[in-house]
Amino acid sequence: MNSKVISAKEIAKADPVFGQLSFDNHEQIVFCNDKDTGLKAIIGIHNTVLGPALGGTRMWNYANEWEALNDVLRLSRGMTFKSAITGLNLGGGKAVIIGDAKTQKTPELMRKFGEFVHSLSGKYITAEDVGMTTEDMDTVREVTPYVTGISESKGGSGNPSPITAYGVFMGMKAAAKYKFGSDVLAGKSVFVQGIGNVGEALVGYLVKEGAKVTITDLSEERLHTVSNKYGVAIYKGNDLYNEAMDIYAPCALGATINDETINKIKAQVIAGAANNQLAEDRHGVMLQEKGIVYAPDFLINAGGIINVYAELENYDKQEIIRRTENIYNTTLEILKRAAANGATPNVAALNTAKERIAKRKIEKSK
């Protein structure tokens, strides 16, 4: 009999869905394919105990389908806990479309995607994410009511990016209060990594507060546009993580806090808009050991979902702002709870979210 040593990655790929750590008991995963439009998408529905799974659709040119699947599993799981800790009656879901949003996205593709969303009969409600616009959500709305973040002219809440950024800003101020004893960001050096719609809006809030902002992005054009608009510095170095700064704000894709970067990070606070900033849970422990205060991403970037939730609950802009500003209080509470219980902020936030879900599950079973 011949024996063969199989690597951990090969074992994982032998069970590409249920065997993944990111699977985490998802209720449903939908693979969407349409030859005519070129649509290849995956919808992940993680948990619907608190309500329908709401989460944005991301269009990204993934290296392979494996990468896309892992991303949608991680993102939809994060949405479950984001809604739970924010007190919304929503579950967690997310969708990814495989492709280049700049060259492959068409109205026909978006309508076909909307048809797949509609086939789930409201179990999943979509919204805007990376590679998507409010106009794309308007197109999806042509074929399904199960979409949020549509244009204000069509009765929607509009672009969620400014509210998302405001929530991150509130969470950052709370983390600063915990670390420095004051939530005043004037004079603090803040590096914003990624200046898309949310990142740029965050820069605006920080500049208004008087922070010393430095920006970095893959797009040179965006860098110069935002730099000229707000009068902020562009990072010219080769290793952002090794730079001295007060606050690091990751606002691009996730997993930037990983084995390669964590020992370099000199920031005293990490608070940004990106999802899944910790590559692994153990990186949260490592940050804590270094004395770095980490504001859980799924908590402080919840402003966007608060904004689109208004379309379902029919509350106004004033209530959106009030709920988003409460991210400050929740963040401070989580940081204090984590310290009191000897846990990381990420674990403390996850436990709080899981407790709410468990409680609702018991109530529904009676």
Short mmCIF file of N, CA, C and O in Angstrom, two decimals, residues 56-160:
data_model
loop_
_atom_site.label_atom_id
_atom_site.label_comp_id
_atom_site.label_asym_id
_atom_site.label_seq_id
_atom_site.Cartn_x
_atom_site.Cartn_y
_atom_site.Cartn_z
N GLY A 56 -23.70 43.67 1.89
CA GLY A 56 -23.41 44.19 0.57
C GLY A 56 -22.87 43.16 -0.41
O GLY A 56 -22.47 42.06 -0.05
N THR A 57 -22.85 43.58 -1.67
CA THR A 57 -22.27 42.77 -2.75
C THR A 57 -20.95 43.40 -3.16
O THR A 57 -20.88 44.60 -3.43
N ARG A 58 -19.93 42.60 -3.20
CA ARG A 58 -18.58 43.05 -3.57
C ARG A 58 -18.23 42.47 -4.93
O ARG A 58 -18.38 41.27 -5.16
N MET A 59 -17.75 43.29 -5.85
CA MET A 59 -17.24 42.79 -7.13
C MET A 59 -15.74 42.97 -7.13
O MET A 59 -15.23 44.09 -7.01
N TRP A 60 -15.04 41.85 -7.27
CA TRP A 60 -13.58 41.87 -7.16
C TRP A 60 -12.99 40.84 -8.11
O TRP A 60 -13.55 39.76 -8.30
N ASN A 61 -11.83 41.17 -8.65
CA ASN A 61 -11.17 40.26 -9.59
C ASN A 61 -10.31 39.27 -8.81
O ASN A 61 -9.09 39.37 -8.78
N TYR A 62 -10.97 38.31 -8.18
CA TYR A 62 -10.28 37.34 -7.34
C TYR A 62 -9.31 36.49 -8.17
O TYR A 62 -9.55 36.22 -9.36
N ALA A 63 -8.25 36.04 -7.51
CA ALA A 63 -7.26 35.21 -8.20
C ALA A 63 -7.85 33.88 -8.63
O ALA A 63 -7.47 33.32 -9.66
N ASN A 64 -8.79 33.37 -7.83
CA ASN A 64 -9.44 32.10 -8.15
C ASN A 64 -10.75 32.00 -7.37
O ASN A 64 -11.05 32.82 -6.49
N GLU A 65 -11.54 30.97 -7.67
CA GLU A 65 -12.83 30.79 -7.02
C GLU A 65 -12.68 30.46 -5.54
O GLU A 65 -13.54 30.82 -4.72
N TRP A 66 -11.60 29.80 -5.21
CA TRP A 66 -11.31 29.45 -3.81
C TRP A 66 -11.20 30.72 -2.97
O TRP A 66 -11.76 30.81 -1.87
N GLU A 67 -10.50 31.70 -3.49
CA GLU A 67 -10.32 32.97 -2.79
C GLU A 67 -11.66 33.70 -2.64
O GLU A 67 -11.95 34.28 -1.59
N ALA A 68 -12.48 33.65 -3.67
CA ALA A 68 -13.80 34.29 -3.62
C ALA A 68 -14.70 33.63 -2.58
O ALA A 68 -15.39 34.31 -1.82
N LEU A 69 -14.68 32.30 -2.54
CA LEU A 69 -15.50 31.58 -1.57
C LEU A 69 -15.09 31.91 -0.15
O LEU A 69 -15.93 32.20 0.72
N ASN A 70 -13.80 31.90 0.12
CA ASN A 70 -13.32 32.20 1.46
C ASN A 70 -13.69 33.62 1.87
O ASN A 70 -14.06 33.89 3.02
N ASP A 71 -13.62 34.54 0.91
CA ASP A 71 -13.95 35.94 1.20
C ASP A 71 -15.42 36.09 1.57
O ASP A 71 -15.76 36.75 2.56
N VAL A 72 -16.30 35.47 0.79
CA VAL A 72 -17.73 35.63 1.07
C VAL A 72 -18.12 34.95 2.39
O VAL A 72 -18.99 35.44 3.12
N LEU A 73 -17.44 33.85 2.74
CA LEU A 73 -17.71 33.19 4.01
C LEU A 73 -17.28 34.06 5.19
O LEU A 73 -18.01 34.23 6.17
N ARG A 74 -16.11 34.65 5.10
CA ARG A 74 -15.60 35.52 6.16
C ARG A 74 -16.46 36.79 6.29
O ARG A 74 -16.80 37.22 7.39
N LEU A 75 -16.82 37.36 5.16
CA LEU A 75 -17.57 38.60 5.17
C LEU A 75 -18.99 38.41 5.71
O LEU A 75 -19.49 39.22 6.49
N SER A 76 -19.66 37.34 5.28
CA SER A 76 -21.04 37.12 5.73
C SER A 76 -21.08 36.78 7.21
O SER A 76 -22.00 37.21 7.93
N ARG A 77 -20.10 36.05 7.69
CA ARG A 77 -20.00 35.76 9.12
C ARG A 77 -19.83 37.07 9.90
O ARG A 77 -20.47 37.29 10.94
N GLY A 78 -18.99 37.95 9.39
CA GLY A 78 -18.78 39.24 10.04
C GLY A 78 -20.04 40.07 10.10
O GLY A 78 -20.29 40.79 11.08
N MET A 79 -20.89 39.98 9.07
CA MET A 79 -22.13 40.75 9.05
C MET A 79 -23.09 40.27 10.14
O MET A 79 -23.83 41.08 10.71
N THR A 80 -23.08 38.98 10.44
CA THR A 80 -23.93 38.46 11.52
C THR A 80 -23.61 39.17 12.83
O THR A 80 -24.50 39.67 13.53
N PHE A 81 -22.32 39.25 13.15
CA PHE A 81 -21.90 39.83 14.42
C PHE A 81 -22.02 41.36 14.40
O PHE A 81 -22.29 41.98 15.42
N LYS A 82 -21.84 41.97 13.22
CA LYS A 82 -21.98 43.42 13.10
C LYS A 82 -23.41 43.84 13.42
O LYS A 82 -23.64 44.78 14.20
N SER A 83 -24.39 43.16 12.83
CA SER A 83 -25.79 43.49 13.10
C SER A 83 -26.17 43.20 14.54
O SER A 83 -26.90 43.97 15.17
N ALA A 84 -25.65 42.09 15.06
CA ALA A 84 -26.01 41.70 16.43
C ALA A 84 -25.50 42.69 17.45
O ALA A 84 -26.23 43.12 18.35
N ILE A 85 -24.24 43.09 17.34
CA ILE A 85 -23.66 43.97 18.35
C ILE A 85 -24.19 45.40 18.23
O ILE A 85 -24.17 46.17 19.19
N THR A 86 -24.72 45.73 17.04
CA THR A 86 -25.26 47.07 16.84
C THR A 86 -26.73 47.15 17.26
O THR A 86 -27.32 48.23 17.24
N GLY A 87 -27.30 46.01 17.60
CA GLY A 87 -28.69 45.99 18.06
C GLY A 87 -29.72 45.97 16.95
O GLY A 87 -30.89 46.28 17.18
N LEU A 88 -29.31 45.59 15.74
CA LEU A 88 -30.24 45.54 14.62
C LEU A 88 -30.89 44.16 14.53
O LEU A 88 -30.25 43.15 14.83
N ASN A 89 -32.12 44.12 14.07
CA ASN A 89 -32.82 42.85 13.90
C ASN A 89 -32.55 42.30 12.51
O ASN A 89 -33.44 42.19 11.66
N LEU A 90 -31.30 41.96 12.30
CA LEU A 90 -30.83 41.46 11.01
C LEU A 90 -29.87 40.31 11.22
O LEU A 90 -29.16 40.26 12.22
N GLY A 91 -29.83 39.42 10.24
CA GLY A 91 -28.84 38.36 10.23
C GLY A 91 -27.65 38.79 9.39
O GLY A 91 -27.54 39.94 8.99
N GLY A 92 -26.78 37.83 9.11
CA GLY A 92 -25.56 38.15 8.37
C GLY A 92 -25.48 37.46 7.02
O GLY A 92 -25.62 36.24 6.91
N GLY A 93 -25.26 38.26 5.99
CA GLY A 93 -25.07 37.71 4.65
C GLY A 93 -24.15 38.60 3.85
O GLY A 93 -23.85 39.73 4.24
N LYS A 94 -23.68 38.10 2.75
CA LYS A 94 -22.80 38.87 1.89
C LYS A 94 -22.78 38.18 0.52
O LYS A 94 -23.11 36.99 0.40
N ALA A 95 -22.40 38.93 -0.50
CA ALA A 95 -22.27 38.34 -1.83
C ALA A 95 -21.00 38.85 -2.50
O ALA A 95 -20.58 39.98 -2.25
N VAL A 96 -20.41 38.01 -3.31
CA VAL A 96 -19.27 38.45 -4.12
C VAL A 96 -19.55 38.09 -5.58
O VAL A 96 -20.11 37.04 -5.88
N ILE A 97 -19.18 39.00 -6.45
CA ILE A 97 -19.22 38.75 -7.89
C ILE A 97 -17.79 38.70 -8.38
O ILE A 97 -17.00 39.61 -8.09
N ILE A 98 -17.44 37.64 -9.07
CA ILE A 98 -16.06 37.46 -9.53
C ILE A 98 -15.88 38.20 -10.85
O ILE A 98 -16.55 37.90 -11.85
N GLY A 99 -14.99 39.19 -10.85
CA GLY A 99 -14.75 39.94 -12.08
C GLY A 99 -14.23 41.33 -11.80
O GLY A 99 -14.21 41.80 -10.66
N ASP A 100 -13.83 42.01 -12.84
CA ASP A 100 -13.32 43.37 -12.76
C ASP A 100 -14.48 44.35 -12.89
O ASP A 100 -15.12 44.43 -13.95
N ALA A 101 -14.77 45.08 -11.82
CA ALA A 101 -15.91 45.99 -11.82
C ALA A 101 -15.77 47.10 -12.87
O ALA A 101 -16.78 47.62 -13.37
N LYS A 102 -14.55 47.45 -13.21
CA LYS A 102 -14.33 48.54 -14.17
C LYS A 102 -14.59 48.11 -15.61
O LYS A 102 -14.98 48.92 -16.45
N THR A 103 -14.36 46.82 -15.91
CA THR A 103 -14.45 46.38 -17.31
C THR A 103 -15.52 45.32 -17.57
O THR A 103 -15.95 45.14 -18.72
N GLN A 104 -15.99 44.63 -16.53
CA GLN A 104 -16.90 43.51 -16.74
C GLN A 104 -18.31 43.72 -16.19
O GLN A 104 -19.21 42.93 -16.47
N LYS A 105 -18.51 44.78 -15.44
CA LYS A 105 -19.82 45.03 -14.86
C LYS A 105 -20.73 45.70 -15.88
O LYS A 105 -20.37 46.70 -16.48
N THR A 106 -21.91 45.14 -16.07
CA THR A 106 -22.90 45.69 -17.00
C THR A 106 -24.26 45.71 -16.32
O THR A 106 -24.50 44.97 -15.35
N PRO A 107 -25.19 46.53 -16.82
CA PRO A 107 -26.55 46.52 -16.26
C PRO A 107 -27.20 45.13 -16.36
O PRO A 107 -27.93 44.71 -15.45
N GLU A 108 -26.91 44.43 -17.45
CA GLU A 108 -27.48 43.09 -17.64
C GLU A 108 -26.98 42.12 -16.57
O GLU A 108 -27.74 41.31 -16.03
N LEU A 109 -25.68 42.21 -16.27
CA LEU A 109 -25.10 41.35 -15.24
C LEU A 109 -25.73 41.66 -13.88
O LEU A 109 -26.06 40.76 -13.11
N MET A 110 -25.91 42.94 -13.58
CA MET A 110 -26.48 43.32 -12.29
C MET A 110 -27.94 42.88 -12.18
O MET A 110 -28.39 42.46 -11.11
N ARG A 111 -28.69 42.98 -13.27
CA ARG A 111 -30.09 42.51 -13.23
C ARG A 111 -30.15 41.01 -13.02
O ARG A 111 -31.00 40.52 -12.26
N LYS A 112 -29.27 40.28 -13.67
CA LYS A 112 -29.26 38.83 -13.50
C LYS A 112 -28.89 38.47 -12.07
O LYS A 112 -29.50 37.57 -11.47
N PHE A 113 -27.94 39.19 -11.50
CA PHE A 113 -27.60 38.97 -10.10
C PHE A 113 -28.82 39.25 -9.22
O PHE A 113 -29.12 38.50 -8.28
N GLY A 114 -29.53 40.33 -9.53
CA GLY A 114 -30.74 40.66 -8.78
C GLY A 114 -31.78 39.55 -8.84
O GLY A 114 -32.49 39.30 -7.86
N GLU A 115 -31.86 38.86 -9.95
CA GLU A 115 -32.80 37.75 -10.08
C GLU A 115 -32.43 36.61 -9.13
O GLU A 115 -33.31 35.96 -8.54
N PHE A 116 -31.14 36.36 -9.00
CA PHE A 116 -30.70 35.33 -8.05
C PHE A 116 -31.04 35.74 -6.62
O PHE A 116 -31.48 34.92 -5.81
N VAL A 117 -30.83 37.01 -6.31
CA VAL A 117 -31.18 37.52 -4.98
C VAL A 117 -32.69 37.34 -4.75
O VAL A 117 -33.12 36.89 -3.68
N HIS A 118 -33.48 37.66 -5.75
CA HIS A 118 -34.94 37.57 -5.64
C HIS A 118 -35.39 36.13 -5.41
O HIS A 118 -36.39 35.89 -4.71
N SER A 119 -34.66 35.19 -5.97
CA SER A 119 -35.04 33.76 -5.83
C SER A 119 -34.96 33.29 -4.39
O SER A 119 -35.54 32.25 -4.04
N LEU A 120 -34.27 34.05 -3.52
CA LEU A 120 -34.14 33.67 -2.12
C LEU A 120 -35.29 34.22 -1.27
O LEU A 120 -35.31 34.02 -0.05
N SER A 121 -36.22 34.93 -1.91
CA SER A 121 -37.47 35.37 -1.27
C SER A 121 -37.27 36.20 0.00
O SER A 121 -38.04 36.08 0.95
N GLY A 122 -36.23 37.01 0.03
CA GLY A 122 -36.02 37.90 1.16
C GLY A 122 -35.16 37.35 2.27
O GLY A 122 -34.91 38.05 3.26
N LYS A 123 -34.70 36.12 2.13
CA LYS A 123 -33.80 35.58 3.15
C LYS A 123 -32.48 36.34 3.12
O LYS A 123 -31.81 36.48 4.16
N TYR A 124 -32.09 36.82 1.94
CA TYR A 124 -30.90 37.66 1.80
C TYR A 124 -31.29 38.98 1.16
O TYR A 124 -32.01 39.00 0.15
N ILE A 125 -30.85 40.08 1.73
CA ILE A 125 -31.08 41.42 1.21
C ILE A 125 -29.71 42.02 0.88
O ILE A 125 -28.83 42.06 1.74
N THR A 126 -29.53 42.46 -0.34
CA THR A 126 -28.22 42.95 -0.75
C THR A 126 -28.09 44.46 -0.58
O THR A 126 -29.04 45.17 -0.26
N ALA A 127 -26.88 44.95 -0.79
CA ALA A 127 -26.55 46.37 -0.64
C ALA A 127 -25.23 46.62 -1.35
O ALA A 127 -24.66 45.72 -1.97
N GLU A 128 -24.73 47.82 -1.22
CA GLU A 128 -23.50 48.24 -1.90
C GLU A 128 -22.25 47.84 -1.11
O GLU A 128 -22.23 47.90 0.10
N ASP A 129 -21.21 47.42 -1.84
CA ASP A 129 -19.90 47.17 -1.23
C ASP A 129 -18.84 47.52 -2.26
O ASP A 129 -19.12 48.18 -3.25
N VAL A 130 -17.63 47.04 -2.06
CA VAL A 130 -16.50 47.34 -2.94
C VAL A 130 -16.85 47.00 -4.39
O VAL A 130 -17.36 45.92 -4.68
N GLY A 131 -16.56 47.92 -5.28
CA GLY A 131 -16.83 47.68 -6.70
C GLY A 131 -18.26 47.95 -7.12
O GLY A 131 -18.62 47.75 -8.28
N MET A 132 -19.07 48.42 -6.17
CA MET A 132 -20.49 48.68 -6.45
C MET A 132 -20.79 50.16 -6.21
O MET A 132 -20.09 50.84 -5.47
N THR A 133 -21.88 50.63 -6.82
CA THR A 133 -22.32 52.00 -6.64
C THR A 133 -23.81 52.02 -6.30
O THR A 133 -24.51 51.01 -6.43
N THR A 134 -24.28 53.18 -5.87
CA THR A 134 -25.71 53.34 -5.60
C THR A 134 -26.51 53.08 -6.87
O THR A 134 -27.59 52.47 -6.82
N GLU A 135 -25.97 53.48 -8.01
CA GLU A 135 -26.65 53.25 -9.30
C GLU A 135 -26.80 51.76 -9.58
O GLU A 135 -27.80 51.31 -10.15
N ASP A 136 -25.79 50.96 -9.20
CA ASP A 136 -25.89 49.51 -9.38
C ASP A 136 -27.03 48.94 -8.55
O ASP A 136 -27.75 48.03 -8.98
N MET A 137 -27.20 49.47 -7.34
CA MET A 137 -28.30 49.00 -6.48
C MET A 137 -29.65 49.39 -7.08
O MET A 137 -30.62 48.64 -6.99
N ASP A 138 -29.69 50.56 -7.74
CA ASP A 138 -30.92 50.96 -8.43
C ASP A 138 -31.25 49.96 -9.55
O ASP A 138 -32.43 49.63 -9.78
N THR A 139 -30.23 49.49 -10.23
CA THR A 139 -30.43 48.50 -11.30
C THR A 139 -30.95 47.19 -10.74
O THR A 139 -31.88 46.58 -11.29
N VAL A 140 -30.37 46.75 -9.63
CA VAL A 140 -30.83 45.51 -8.98
C VAL A 140 -32.29 45.67 -8.55
O VAL A 140 -33.09 44.72 -8.65
N ARG A 141 -32.66 46.88 -8.10
CA ARG A 141 -34.01 47.12 -7.62
C ARG A 141 -35.05 46.95 -8.73
O ARG A 141 -36.24 46.74 -8.46
N GLU A 142 -34.62 47.03 -9.99
CA GLU A 142 -35.55 46.84 -11.11
C GLU A 142 -36.14 45.44 -11.14
O GLU A 142 -37.23 45.23 -11.69
N VAL A 143 -35.42 44.47 -10.52
CA VAL A 143 -35.89 43.08 -10.59
C VAL A 143 -36.19 42.46 -9.23
O VAL A 143 -36.71 41.34 -9.16
N THR A 144 -35.86 43.18 -8.15
CA THR A 144 -36.15 42.63 -6.81
C THR A 144 -36.29 43.75 -5.79
O THR A 144 -35.57 44.75 -5.86
N PRO A 145 -37.19 43.58 -4.83
CA PRO A 145 -37.29 44.57 -3.74
C PRO A 145 -36.27 44.31 -2.64
O PRO A 145 -36.12 45.13 -1.72
N TYR A 146 -35.54 43.18 -2.74
CA TYR A 146 -34.64 42.78 -1.67
C TYR A 146 -33.25 43.40 -1.84
O TYR A 146 -32.24 42.71 -1.99
N VAL A 147 -33.23 44.73 -1.84
CA VAL A 147 -31.99 45.48 -1.99
C VAL A 147 -32.14 46.80 -1.25
O VAL A 147 -33.21 47.41 -1.23
N THR A 148 -31.06 47.24 -0.60
CA THR A 148 -31.05 48.52 0.12
C THR A 148 -29.90 49.37 -0.40
O THR A 148 -29.08 48.90 -1.19
N GLY A 149 -29.86 50.62 0.05
CA GLY A 149 -28.80 51.51 -0.41
C GLY A 149 -29.09 52.08 -1.79
O GLY A 149 -28.16 52.47 -2.50
N ILE A 150 -30.38 52.14 -2.16
CA ILE A 150 -30.73 52.72 -3.45
C ILE A 150 -30.74 54.25 -3.33
O ILE A 150 -30.65 54.81 -2.24
N SER A 151 -30.85 54.92 -4.46
CA SER A 151 -30.79 56.38 -4.50
C SER A 151 -31.87 57.01 -3.63
O SER A 151 -32.98 56.49 -3.55
N GLU A 152 -31.53 58.14 -3.03
CA GLU A 152 -32.51 58.86 -2.22
C GLU A 152 -33.68 59.32 -3.07
O GLU A 152 -34.83 59.39 -2.59
N SER A 153 -33.43 59.60 -4.34
CA SER A 153 -34.50 60.03 -5.24
C SER A 153 -35.51 58.92 -5.50
O SER A 153 -36.64 59.17 -5.92
N LYS A 154 -35.10 57.69 -5.23
CA LYS A 154 -35.97 56.54 -5.41
C LYS A 154 -36.50 56.03 -4.07
O LYS A 154 -37.02 54.91 -3.97
N GLY A 155 -36.31 56.83 -3.03
CA GLY A 155 -36.84 56.47 -1.72
C GLY A 155 -35.86 55.72 -0.83
O GLY A 155 -36.23 55.24 0.24
N GLY A 156 -34.59 55.64 -1.25
CA GLY A 156 -33.59 54.91 -0.48
C GLY A 156 -32.79 55.82 0.43
O GLY A 156 -33.04 57.04 0.52
N SER A 157 -31.80 55.23 1.09
CA SER A 157 -30.95 55.98 2.02
C SER A 157 -29.71 56.53 1.35
O SER A 157 -28.93 57.25 1.97
N GLY A 158 -29.49 56.18 0.08
CA GLY A 158 -28.37 56.71 -0.66
C GLY A 158 -27.04 56.06 -0.32
O GLY A 158 -26.98 54.99 0.29
N ASN A 159 -25.97 56.72 -0.70
CA ASN A 159 -24.61 56.22 -0.49
C ASN A 159 -24.31 56.05 1.01
O ASN A 159 -24.35 57.03 1.76
N PRO A 160 -24.00 54.82 1.46
CA PRO A 160 -23.75 54.60 2.88
C PRO A 160 -22.34 54.98 3.34
O PRO A 160 -22.07 55.00 4.54
#
